[in-house]
Short mmCIF file of C-alpha atoms in Angstrom, two decimals:
data_model
loop_
_atom_site.label_atom_id
_atom_site.label_comp_id
_atom_site.label_asym_id
_atom_site.label_seq_id
_atom_site.Cartn_x
_atom_site.Cartn_y
_atom_site.Cartn_z
CA UNK D 1 -147.08 -146.15 126.54
CA UNK D 2 -148.17 -142.74 127.74
CA UNK D 3 -146.03 -141.18 130.42
CA UNK D 4 -147.26 -138.91 133.16
CA UNK D 5 -146.16 -135.30 133.29
CA UNK D 6 -144.29 -135.61 136.54
CA UNK D 7 -141.26 -134.13 138.21
CA UNK D 8 -138.69 -135.70 135.92
CA UNK D 9 -140.48 -134.41 132.81
CA UNK D 10 -140.67 -130.97 134.36
CA UNK D 11 -136.97 -131.06 135.21
CA UNK D 12 -136.15 -132.11 131.67
CA UNK D 13 -137.95 -129.09 130.30
CA UNK D 14 -136.43 -126.78 132.87
CA UNK D 15 -132.91 -128.08 132.16
CA UNK D 16 -133.34 -127.55 128.44
CA UNK D 17 -133.87 -123.87 129.14
CA UNK D 18 -130.09 -123.66 129.53
CA UNK D 19 -129.76 -123.96 125.75
CA UNK D 20 -132.26 -121.18 125.28
CA UNK D 21 -130.27 -119.03 127.68
CA UNK D 22 -126.92 -120.01 126.20
CA UNK D 23 -128.10 -119.25 122.66
CA UNK D 24 -129.49 -115.90 123.77
CA UNK D 25 -126.30 -114.94 125.57
CA UNK D 26 -124.04 -116.04 122.70
CA UNK D 27 -126.21 -114.31 120.12
CA UNK D 28 -126.14 -111.17 122.23
CA UNK D 29 -122.39 -111.19 122.83
CA UNK D 30 -121.33 -112.02 119.28
CA UNK D 31 -124.21 -110.19 117.65
CA UNK D 32 -123.69 -107.25 119.99
CA UNK D 33 -120.03 -106.85 119.03
CA UNK D 34 -120.82 -107.21 115.34
CA UNK D 35 -123.89 -104.99 115.65
CA UNK D 36 -121.82 -102.29 117.35
CA UNK D 37 -119.31 -102.35 114.52
CA UNK D 38 -122.17 -102.15 112.02
CA UNK D 39 -123.76 -99.22 113.89
CA UNK D 40 -120.50 -97.24 113.95
CA UNK D 41 -119.84 -98.09 110.30
CA UNK D 42 -123.36 -96.93 109.44
CA UNK D 43 -122.54 -93.51 110.92
CA UNK D 44 -119.09 -93.36 109.30
CA UNK D 45 -117.86 -90.37 107.31
CA UNK D 46 -116.76 -92.72 104.53
CA UNK D 47 -119.54 -93.42 102.05
CA UNK D 48 -118.41 -96.95 101.05
CA UNK D 49 -118.26 -98.01 104.71
CA UNK D 50 -121.75 -96.63 105.27
CA UNK D 51 -123.04 -98.45 102.20
CA UNK D 52 -121.51 -101.73 103.30
CA UNK D 53 -123.12 -101.48 106.73
CA UNK D 54 -126.46 -100.51 105.20
CA UNK D 55 -126.21 -103.51 102.88
CA UNK D 56 -125.55 -105.83 105.80
CA UNK D 57 -128.51 -104.53 107.78
CA UNK D 58 -130.79 -104.68 104.74
CA UNK D 59 -129.73 -108.21 103.94
CA UNK D 60 -130.19 -109.58 107.47
CA UNK D 61 -133.53 -107.88 107.92
CA UNK D 62 -134.72 -109.12 104.54
CA UNK D 63 -133.94 -112.79 105.17
CA UNK D 64 -136.00 -115.00 107.51
CA UNK D 65 -134.04 -116.19 110.54
CA UNK D 66 -134.89 -119.71 109.39
CA UNK D 67 -132.87 -119.20 106.20
CA UNK D 68 -129.91 -117.88 108.18
CA UNK D 69 -130.18 -121.00 110.28
CA UNK D 70 -130.32 -123.35 107.30
CA UNK D 71 -127.51 -121.50 105.58
CA UNK D 72 -125.20 -121.79 108.56
CA UNK D 73 -126.21 -125.36 109.41
CA UNK D 74 -126.46 -127.07 106.00
CA UNK D 75 -124.33 -124.55 104.17
CA UNK D 76 -121.36 -124.80 106.50
CA UNK D 77 -121.51 -128.59 106.75
CA UNK D 78 -121.63 -128.84 102.95
CA UNK D 79 -118.61 -126.58 102.85
CA UNK D 80 -116.82 -129.19 104.92
CA UNK D 81 -117.19 -127.78 108.41
CA UNK D 82 -118.39 -130.50 110.72
CA UNK D 83 -119.94 -128.90 113.73
CA UNK D 84 -122.57 -129.43 116.38
CA UNK D 85 -126.00 -127.93 115.63
CA UNK D 86 -125.64 -125.64 118.64
CA UNK D 87 -122.69 -123.96 116.94
CA UNK D 88 -124.59 -123.31 113.72
CA UNK D 89 -127.52 -122.14 115.79
CA UNK D 90 -125.33 -119.65 117.70
CA UNK D 91 -123.78 -118.33 114.52
CA UNK D 92 -127.11 -117.75 112.82
CA UNK D 93 -128.69 -116.14 115.87
CA UNK D 94 -125.64 -113.87 116.26
CA UNK D 95 -125.85 -112.76 112.63
CA UNK D 96 -129.56 -112.17 113.02
CA UNK D 97 -128.96 -110.12 116.19
CA UNK D 98 -126.20 -108.06 114.54
CA UNK D 99 -128.57 -106.85 111.83
CA UNK D 100 -131.20 -105.64 114.26
CA UNK D 101 -128.94 -104.34 117.02
CA UNK D 102 -126.86 -102.54 114.40
CA UNK D 103 -129.93 -100.72 113.13
CA UNK D 104 -131.27 -99.92 116.61
CA UNK D 105 -127.93 -98.52 117.72
CA UNK D 106 -127.37 -96.59 114.50
CA UNK D 107 -130.67 -94.86 115.11
CA UNK D 108 -129.67 -94.09 118.69
CA UNK D 109 -126.29 -92.67 117.63
CA UNK D 110 -127.82 -90.53 114.90
CA UNK D 111 -130.49 -89.18 117.23
CA UNK D 112 -127.81 -87.42 119.28
CA UNK D 113 -127.91 -83.76 118.22
CA UNK D 114 -125.23 -82.82 115.67
CA UNK D 115 -124.35 -79.84 117.84
CA UNK D 116 -122.96 -82.32 120.35
CA UNK D 117 -120.50 -83.50 117.69
CA UNK D 118 -119.61 -79.93 116.88
CA UNK D 119 -119.16 -78.83 120.49
CA UNK D 120 -116.93 -81.80 121.28
CA UNK D 121 -114.94 -81.36 118.06
CA UNK D 122 -114.39 -77.71 118.96
CA UNK D 123 -112.91 -78.89 122.27
CA UNK D 124 -110.29 -80.74 120.21
CA UNK D 125 -111.62 -84.22 120.93
CA UNK D 126 -110.76 -87.01 118.51
CA UNK D 127 -113.53 -88.99 116.83
CA UNK D 128 -113.02 -91.84 119.31
CA UNK D 129 -113.19 -89.46 122.28
CA UNK D 130 -116.35 -87.89 120.90
CA UNK D 131 -117.97 -91.33 120.73
CA UNK D 132 -116.73 -92.50 124.09
CA UNK D 133 -117.43 -89.45 126.25
CA UNK D 134 -120.15 -87.51 124.47
CA UNK D 135 -122.15 -89.41 121.88
CA UNK D 136 -122.40 -93.00 123.13
CA UNK D 137 -123.46 -92.10 126.69
CA UNK D 138 -126.33 -90.10 125.22
CA UNK D 139 -127.13 -92.72 122.60
CA UNK D 140 -127.28 -95.43 125.26
CA UNK D 141 -130.14 -93.75 127.01
CA UNK D 142 -132.10 -93.74 123.78
CA UNK D 143 -131.07 -97.29 122.87
CA UNK D 144 -132.10 -99.07 126.07
CA UNK D 145 -135.85 -99.56 125.45
CA UNK D 146 -135.60 -100.85 121.86
CA UNK D 147 -132.57 -103.00 122.72
CA UNK D 148 -134.41 -104.69 125.56
CA UNK D 149 -137.43 -105.16 123.32
CA UNK D 150 -135.16 -106.92 120.86
CA UNK D 151 -133.53 -109.11 123.54
CA UNK D 152 -136.95 -110.34 124.64
CA UNK D 153 -137.75 -111.15 121.01
CA UNK D 154 -134.43 -112.92 120.74
CA UNK D 155 -135.15 -115.17 123.75
CA UNK D 156 -138.41 -116.25 122.16
CA UNK D 157 -137.00 -116.56 118.66
CA UNK D 158 -134.32 -118.99 119.77
CA UNK D 159 -137.12 -121.57 119.63
CA UNK D 160 -136.54 -121.68 115.89
CA UNK D 161 -133.28 -123.61 116.32
CA UNK D 162 -135.29 -126.67 117.41
CA UNK D 163 -135.67 -127.27 113.66
CA UNK D 164 -132.05 -128.36 113.31
CA UNK D 165 -132.28 -130.60 116.36
CA UNK D 166 -131.15 -128.41 119.23
CA UNK D 167 -133.23 -129.45 122.23
CA UNK D 168 -133.91 -126.07 123.75
CA UNK D 169 -136.99 -125.04 125.67
CA UNK D 170 -139.57 -125.27 122.87
CA UNK D 171 -138.21 -128.52 121.49
CA UNK D 172 -138.08 -130.07 124.95
CA UNK D 173 -141.73 -129.17 125.46
CA UNK D 174 -142.57 -130.75 122.16
CA UNK D 175 -140.76 -133.99 123.06
CA UNK D 176 -142.46 -134.23 126.45
CA UNK D 177 -145.85 -133.50 124.95
CA UNK D 178 -145.38 -136.29 122.42
CA UNK D 179 -144.79 -138.67 125.30
CA UNK D 180 -147.44 -137.41 127.71
CA UNK D 181 -150.19 -135.89 125.52
CA UNK D 182 -150.81 -133.21 128.08
CA UNK D 183 -150.34 -130.11 125.96
CA UNK D 184 -151.87 -127.65 128.40
CA UNK D 185 -149.63 -128.70 131.25
CA UNK D 186 -146.55 -129.08 129.10
CA UNK D 187 -146.77 -125.95 126.97
CA UNK D 188 -148.15 -124.00 129.91
CA UNK D 189 -144.94 -124.91 131.73
CA UNK D 190 -142.83 -123.97 128.71
CA UNK D 191 -144.62 -120.65 128.35
CA UNK D 192 -144.15 -119.93 132.04
CA UNK D 193 -140.41 -120.56 131.82
CA UNK D 194 -140.12 -118.21 128.81
CA UNK D 195 -142.01 -115.65 130.82
CA UNK D 196 -139.73 -116.12 133.82
CA UNK D 197 -136.76 -115.38 131.57
CA UNK D 198 -138.24 -112.38 129.74
CA UNK D 199 -139.99 -110.64 132.63
CA UNK D 200 -136.86 -109.93 134.69
CA UNK D 201 -135.15 -108.56 131.57
CA UNK D 202 -137.92 -106.00 131.16
CA UNK D 203 -137.76 -105.13 134.86
CA UNK D 204 -134.02 -104.64 134.70
CA UNK D 205 -134.43 -102.39 131.68
CA UNK D 206 -136.87 -100.15 133.52
CA UNK D 207 -134.38 -99.69 136.35
CA UNK D 208 -131.56 -99.00 133.93
CA UNK D 209 -133.66 -96.43 132.10
CA UNK D 210 -134.32 -94.61 135.34
CA UNK D 211 -130.62 -94.52 136.07
CA UNK D 212 -129.66 -93.24 132.63
CA UNK D 213 -132.26 -90.50 132.92
CA UNK D 214 -130.58 -88.94 135.91
CA UNK D 215 -130.41 -85.16 135.56
CA UNK D 216 -132.90 -85.05 132.73
CA UNK D 217 -136.00 -82.98 133.12
CA UNK D 218 -137.27 -83.71 129.63
CA UNK J 1 -96.98 -61.92 116.68
CA UNK J 2 -100.72 -61.86 115.98
CA UNK J 3 -102.85 -64.55 117.64
CA UNK J 4 -105.03 -65.02 114.58
CA UNK J 5 -104.02 -64.31 111.01
CA UNK J 6 -106.52 -64.80 108.20
CA UNK J 7 -105.19 -64.29 104.66
CA UNK J 8 -107.16 -64.36 101.43
CA UNK J 9 -109.73 -66.83 102.72
CA UNK J 10 -112.39 -68.05 100.34
CA UNK J 11 -115.27 -70.30 101.36
CA UNK J 12 -118.00 -71.72 99.13
CA UNK J 13 -121.10 -73.70 99.99
CA UNK J 14 -121.80 -75.43 96.70
CA UNK J 15 -122.11 -72.67 94.13
CA UNK J 16 -122.53 -69.90 96.69
CA UNK J 17 -119.36 -68.07 97.63
CA UNK J 18 -119.84 -67.01 101.24
CA UNK J 19 -116.38 -65.59 101.90
CA UNK J 20 -114.75 -63.76 99.00
CA UNK J 21 -111.21 -63.14 100.15
CA UNK J 22 -110.99 -62.25 103.82
CA UNK J 23 -107.90 -60.74 105.44
CA UNK J 24 -107.97 -60.19 109.17
CA UNK J 25 -105.37 -59.97 111.90
CA UNK J 26 -106.09 -60.29 115.61
CA UNK J 27 -103.42 -59.23 118.10
CA UNK J 28 -103.20 -60.61 121.62
CA UNK J 29 -105.66 -58.90 123.97
CA UNK J 30 -107.69 -57.43 121.15
CA UNK J 31 -111.48 -57.72 121.20
CA UNK J 32 -112.90 -57.68 117.71
CA UNK J 33 -116.60 -57.48 117.02
CA UNK J 34 -117.86 -58.67 113.65
CA UNK J 35 -121.14 -57.15 112.61
CA UNK J 36 -123.20 -57.38 109.46
CA UNK J 37 -126.47 -58.66 108.04
CA UNK J 38 -127.50 -62.31 108.12
CA UNK J 39 -125.79 -64.01 105.23
CA UNK J 40 -122.87 -61.60 105.17
CA UNK J 41 -120.56 -64.49 106.09
CA UNK J 42 -119.65 -63.42 109.63
CA UNK J 43 -120.54 -66.69 111.39
CA UNK J 44 -118.91 -68.67 108.61
CA UNK J 45 -115.70 -66.73 109.07
CA UNK J 46 -115.70 -67.54 112.78
CA UNK J 47 -116.35 -71.22 112.11
CA UNK J 48 -113.50 -71.33 109.59
CA UNK J 49 -111.07 -70.08 112.20
CA UNK J 50 -111.34 -73.25 114.27
CA UNK J 51 -111.85 -75.51 111.29
CA UNK J 52 -115.53 -76.30 111.75
CA UNK J 53 -115.82 -75.21 108.13
CA UNK J 54 -113.18 -76.05 105.56
CA UNK J 55 -111.84 -73.22 103.46
CA UNK J 56 -111.22 -73.52 99.72
CA UNK J 57 -108.44 -71.00 99.41
CA UNK J 58 -106.26 -68.82 101.59
CA UNK J 59 -104.54 -69.35 104.89
CA UNK J 60 -105.57 -69.31 108.52
CA UNK J 61 -103.04 -69.30 111.33
CA UNK J 62 -103.92 -69.40 115.01
CA UNK J 63 -101.30 -69.17 117.75
CA UNK J 64 -98.67 -70.54 115.42
CA UNK J 65 -100.77 -73.44 114.07
CA UNK J 66 -101.51 -73.34 110.38
CA UNK J 67 -104.88 -74.77 109.48
CA UNK J 68 -104.11 -77.74 107.29
CA UNK J 69 -106.09 -80.72 106.12
CA UNK J 70 -104.75 -83.23 108.66
CA UNK J 71 -106.92 -84.13 111.66
CA UNK J 72 -103.92 -83.96 113.99
CA UNK J 73 -103.07 -80.42 112.98
CA UNK J 74 -106.69 -79.43 113.36
CA UNK J 75 -106.91 -80.81 116.89
CA UNK J 76 -103.73 -79.02 117.94
CA UNK J 77 -105.17 -75.78 116.65
CA UNK J 78 -108.47 -76.33 118.42
CA UNK J 79 -106.71 -76.73 121.75
CA UNK J 80 -105.85 -73.05 121.50
CA UNK J 81 -109.20 -71.81 120.22
CA UNK J 82 -112.34 -71.75 122.34
CA UNK J 83 -115.73 -71.31 120.70
CA UNK J 84 -119.10 -70.59 122.22
CA UNK J 85 -122.23 -71.25 120.17
CA UNK J 86 -125.63 -69.65 120.05
CA UNK J 87 -127.24 -72.85 121.34
CA UNK J 88 -124.83 -73.48 124.29
CA UNK J 89 -124.42 -77.19 123.39
CA UNK J 90 -123.58 -78.37 126.89
CA UNK J 91 -123.33 -82.13 127.31
CA UNK J 92 -126.68 -82.99 128.90
CA UNK J 93 -125.52 -86.28 130.43
CA UNK J 94 -122.79 -84.61 132.49
CA UNK J 95 -123.07 -82.27 135.45
CA UNK J 96 -121.78 -78.73 135.07
CA UNK J 97 -118.41 -79.51 136.65
CA UNK J 98 -117.99 -82.64 134.53
CA UNK J 99 -118.86 -80.70 131.39
CA UNK J 100 -115.96 -78.38 132.09
CA UNK J 101 -113.46 -81.02 133.25
CA UNK J 102 -114.02 -83.45 130.37
CA UNK J 103 -111.88 -81.87 127.64
CA UNK J 104 -108.95 -80.88 129.87
CA UNK J 105 -108.94 -84.45 131.21
CA UNK J 106 -109.21 -86.43 127.98
CA UNK J 107 -107.74 -84.00 125.44
CA UNK J 108 -104.99 -82.30 127.41
CA UNK J 109 -104.46 -85.19 129.82
CA UNK J 110 -104.41 -83.08 132.97
CA UNK J 111 -104.93 -84.88 136.28
CA UNK J 112 -108.24 -85.01 138.06
CA UNK J 113 -107.30 -82.57 140.81
CA UNK J 114 -105.88 -80.06 138.33
CA UNK J 115 -108.94 -80.42 136.07
CA UNK J 116 -111.17 -79.75 139.05
CA UNK J 117 -109.15 -76.71 140.03
CA UNK J 118 -109.39 -75.38 136.48
CA UNK J 119 -113.13 -76.03 136.34
CA UNK J 120 -113.71 -74.25 139.63
CA UNK J 121 -111.63 -71.28 138.51
CA UNK J 122 -113.48 -71.11 135.18
CA UNK J 123 -116.86 -71.31 136.90
CA UNK J 124 -115.84 -68.57 139.30
CA UNK J 125 -114.79 -66.44 136.34
CA UNK J 126 -118.31 -66.69 134.87
CA UNK J 127 -119.90 -66.18 138.30
CA UNK J 128 -121.32 -69.68 138.74
CA UNK J 129 -118.95 -71.17 141.32
CA UNK J 130 -121.81 -72.66 143.30
CA UNK J 131 -123.33 -74.60 140.36
CA UNK J 132 -120.54 -77.18 140.01
CA UNK J 133 -122.84 -80.10 140.84
CA UNK J 134 -125.89 -78.86 138.89
CA UNK J 135 -127.29 -80.54 135.77
CA UNK J 136 -127.32 -78.36 132.64
CA UNK J 137 -131.07 -78.89 132.17
CA UNK J 138 -131.72 -77.27 135.53
CA UNK J 139 -130.00 -74.01 134.58
CA UNK J 140 -131.45 -70.98 132.80
CA UNK J 141 -130.33 -70.27 129.24
CA UNK J 142 -128.04 -67.50 130.45
CA UNK J 143 -126.44 -69.76 133.03
CA UNK J 144 -125.99 -72.54 130.47
CA UNK J 145 -124.28 -70.09 128.16
CA UNK J 146 -121.95 -68.99 130.95
CA UNK J 147 -121.12 -72.63 131.68
CA UNK J 148 -120.35 -73.05 127.97
CA UNK J 149 -117.96 -70.11 128.25
CA UNK J 150 -116.36 -71.68 131.33
CA UNK J 151 -116.03 -74.99 129.47
CA UNK J 152 -113.99 -73.25 126.79
CA UNK J 153 -111.96 -71.25 129.32
CA UNK J 154 -110.84 -74.40 131.14
CA UNK J 155 -108.88 -75.37 128.02
CA UNK J 156 -106.93 -72.12 128.53
CA UNK J 157 -107.31 -71.03 124.92
CA UNK J 158 -105.28 -68.27 123.32
CA UNK J 159 -108.37 -66.83 121.67
CA UNK J 160 -112.10 -67.16 122.25
CA UNK J 161 -114.70 -67.08 119.48
CA UNK J 162 -118.29 -66.12 120.27
CA UNK J 163 -120.89 -66.93 117.63
CA UNK J 164 -124.01 -64.86 118.34
CA UNK J 165 -124.01 -66.18 121.87
CA UNK J 166 -126.90 -64.06 123.11
CA UNK J 167 -129.23 -64.42 120.13
CA UNK J 168 -131.27 -67.18 121.78
CA UNK J 169 -131.65 -65.37 125.10
CA UNK J 170 -134.20 -62.95 126.62
CA UNK J 171 -132.93 -59.40 127.09
CA UNK J 172 -132.68 -60.07 130.82
CA UNK J 173 -130.45 -63.12 130.37
CA UNK J 174 -128.50 -61.45 127.57
CA UNK J 175 -127.20 -58.94 130.12
CA UNK J 176 -125.59 -61.54 132.38
CA UNK J 177 -123.81 -63.21 129.46
CA UNK J 178 -122.56 -59.90 128.10
CA UNK J 179 -121.27 -58.94 131.53
CA UNK J 180 -119.37 -62.20 131.67
CA UNK J 181 -117.82 -61.49 128.28
CA UNK J 182 -116.94 -57.97 129.27
CA UNK J 183 -115.15 -59.29 132.33
CA UNK J 184 -113.17 -61.71 130.14
CA UNK J 185 -112.18 -58.82 127.90
CA UNK J 186 -111.05 -56.81 130.93
CA UNK J 187 -108.94 -59.77 132.05
CA UNK J 188 -107.10 -59.58 128.75
CA UNK J 189 -108.66 -62.45 126.79
CA UNK J 190 -108.28 -62.19 123.03
CA UNK J 191 -111.79 -62.33 121.64
CA UNK J 192 -113.51 -62.44 118.31
CA UNK J 193 -117.25 -62.09 118.47
CA UNK J 194 -120.06 -62.14 115.97
CA UNK J 195 -122.85 -60.11 117.50
CA UNK J 196 -126.04 -58.16 117.00
CA UNK J 197 -125.48 -56.28 120.26
CA UNK J 198 -124.27 -52.99 118.80
CA UNK J 199 -124.02 -51.14 122.10
CA UNK J 200 -121.89 -53.95 123.49
CA UNK J 201 -119.63 -53.99 120.43
CA UNK J 202 -119.16 -50.25 120.64
CA UNK J 203 -118.34 -50.27 124.33
CA UNK J 204 -116.24 -53.45 124.67
CA UNK J 205 -114.66 -54.20 121.29
CA UNK J 206 -111.39 -52.48 120.48
CA UNK J 207 -112.02 -52.97 116.78
CA UNK J 208 -115.25 -53.50 114.88
CA UNK J 209 -115.38 -55.22 111.53
CA UNK J 210 -118.37 -54.75 109.23
CA UNK J 211 -118.94 -57.60 106.81
CA UNK J 212 -121.03 -57.23 103.72
CA UNK J 213 -121.58 -59.71 100.89
CA UNK J 214 -118.74 -62.00 101.92
CA UNK J 215 -116.16 -59.24 102.28
CA UNK J 216 -114.80 -57.11 105.05
CA UNK J 217 -116.43 -53.92 103.96
CA UNK J 218 -115.14 -51.57 106.61
CA UNK J 219 -113.15 -51.91 109.80
CA UNK J 220 -111.64 -49.67 112.41
CA UNK J 221 -111.70 -48.65 116.06
CA UNK J 222 -115.21 -49.34 117.35
CA UNK J 223 -115.90 -45.77 118.36
CA UNK J 224 -115.06 -44.51 114.86
CA UNK J 225 -117.05 -47.28 113.11
CA UNK J 226 -120.19 -46.46 115.05
CA UNK J 227 -119.88 -42.67 115.18
CA UNK J 228 -118.50 -42.03 111.70
CA UNK J 229 -119.20 -44.92 109.31
CA UNK J 230 -117.52 -44.26 105.95
CA UNK J 231 -119.37 -46.55 103.55
CA UNK J 232 -123.04 -46.08 102.67
CA UNK J 233 -123.63 -49.81 103.35
CA UNK J 234 -122.44 -49.53 106.94
CA UNK J 235 -124.37 -46.30 107.42
CA UNK J 236 -127.50 -48.03 106.19
CA UNK J 237 -126.85 -51.10 108.33
CA UNK J 238 -126.34 -49.02 111.47
CA UNK J 239 -129.27 -46.80 110.67
CA UNK J 240 -131.54 -49.84 110.50
CA UNK J 241 -129.83 -51.70 113.32
CA UNK J 242 -129.82 -48.99 115.95
CA UNK J 243 -133.44 -47.91 115.34
#
């Protein structure tokens, strides 16, 4: 029996967007914390720490997200951890995000002029104070555009977790399409919802950029 | 007790020995100008004094702090040593007042009101009291350099180091920075400056040190150094430098 694409189908798709959002937020929070650690480690004065962080970034960027997903889903369940797919999905998306955010933020930190390190060191600041008051505020300004670009990618890339059975936005669209055979309506709706998530993020970023540029003529 | 004592300092960059045994003593209130050709080691010497460069041998003592390898010892020493760089290096994300208040607040832990008072006093000292709320990017090079001086002053250092602070400025702007430094000297600040401004060194510095090939080649009262240089190297340097 072929169903119509009516209100209840639309609501089903819309409701499934919560998993897309949840995955994005979790990946950002966990991946952000891990990515921050990686970025700082990448700029460390200790060579082994730098190498470890570089290795992590290289590994994550060299592996398809799909493999990270399979590794955390099948790998962890084989290792005896019984967990809901959403958990494995969050873990893999967070690891994926840490690799990219780490690299973006490392670049931002290292683009701050070395004289800023020297001037703050000469004022007797500790390494932590240099980061907190001098380097990170300047790095943030540089990091905003690429970070937002990555977040938008992340929202869209969460669709990959449908493969292990998480019914997020893309998977919900697929299910409804299988029942209604109205791909234009269904996937048009799905696309629109993705857009409605990503567009405000870009807008917000533009406002934030303006704010961080206060006092800059260049 | 001298404010700065440098004893037998050696500094190498890789295979190149830049400082080959430097001894120098700076008493409180003294203004010492260090002159010499590029590559003579004068900037390196200055940077060693607040630990921006690590020395390989010898001893440096500033206001009772010995320069040792520990980060803690280094930070304590730096609280008493201000340095001003050729390229100003103001923090571009902070307004002028915030630039000056930052280190007293977070490093010395002084309260906000006291930090503000110090910043205002330091800005007044460099003649920029009205630019407290300005952004560094909106100031001329000379004004930025004076703010950099004020930023160091607000830490109330025992000695100020100036590393070719006017080399990036037009002659016009050089004047305002030199005037600021001269006023500091008059107010009794102990100063050590690397400079190419010979007239300024002669007029303001109590002692002038001529460095040549990583050594202190000749030193003495500024007037004597400039009017009656003893070594042929200094004579040649001044002959070329004064035109």
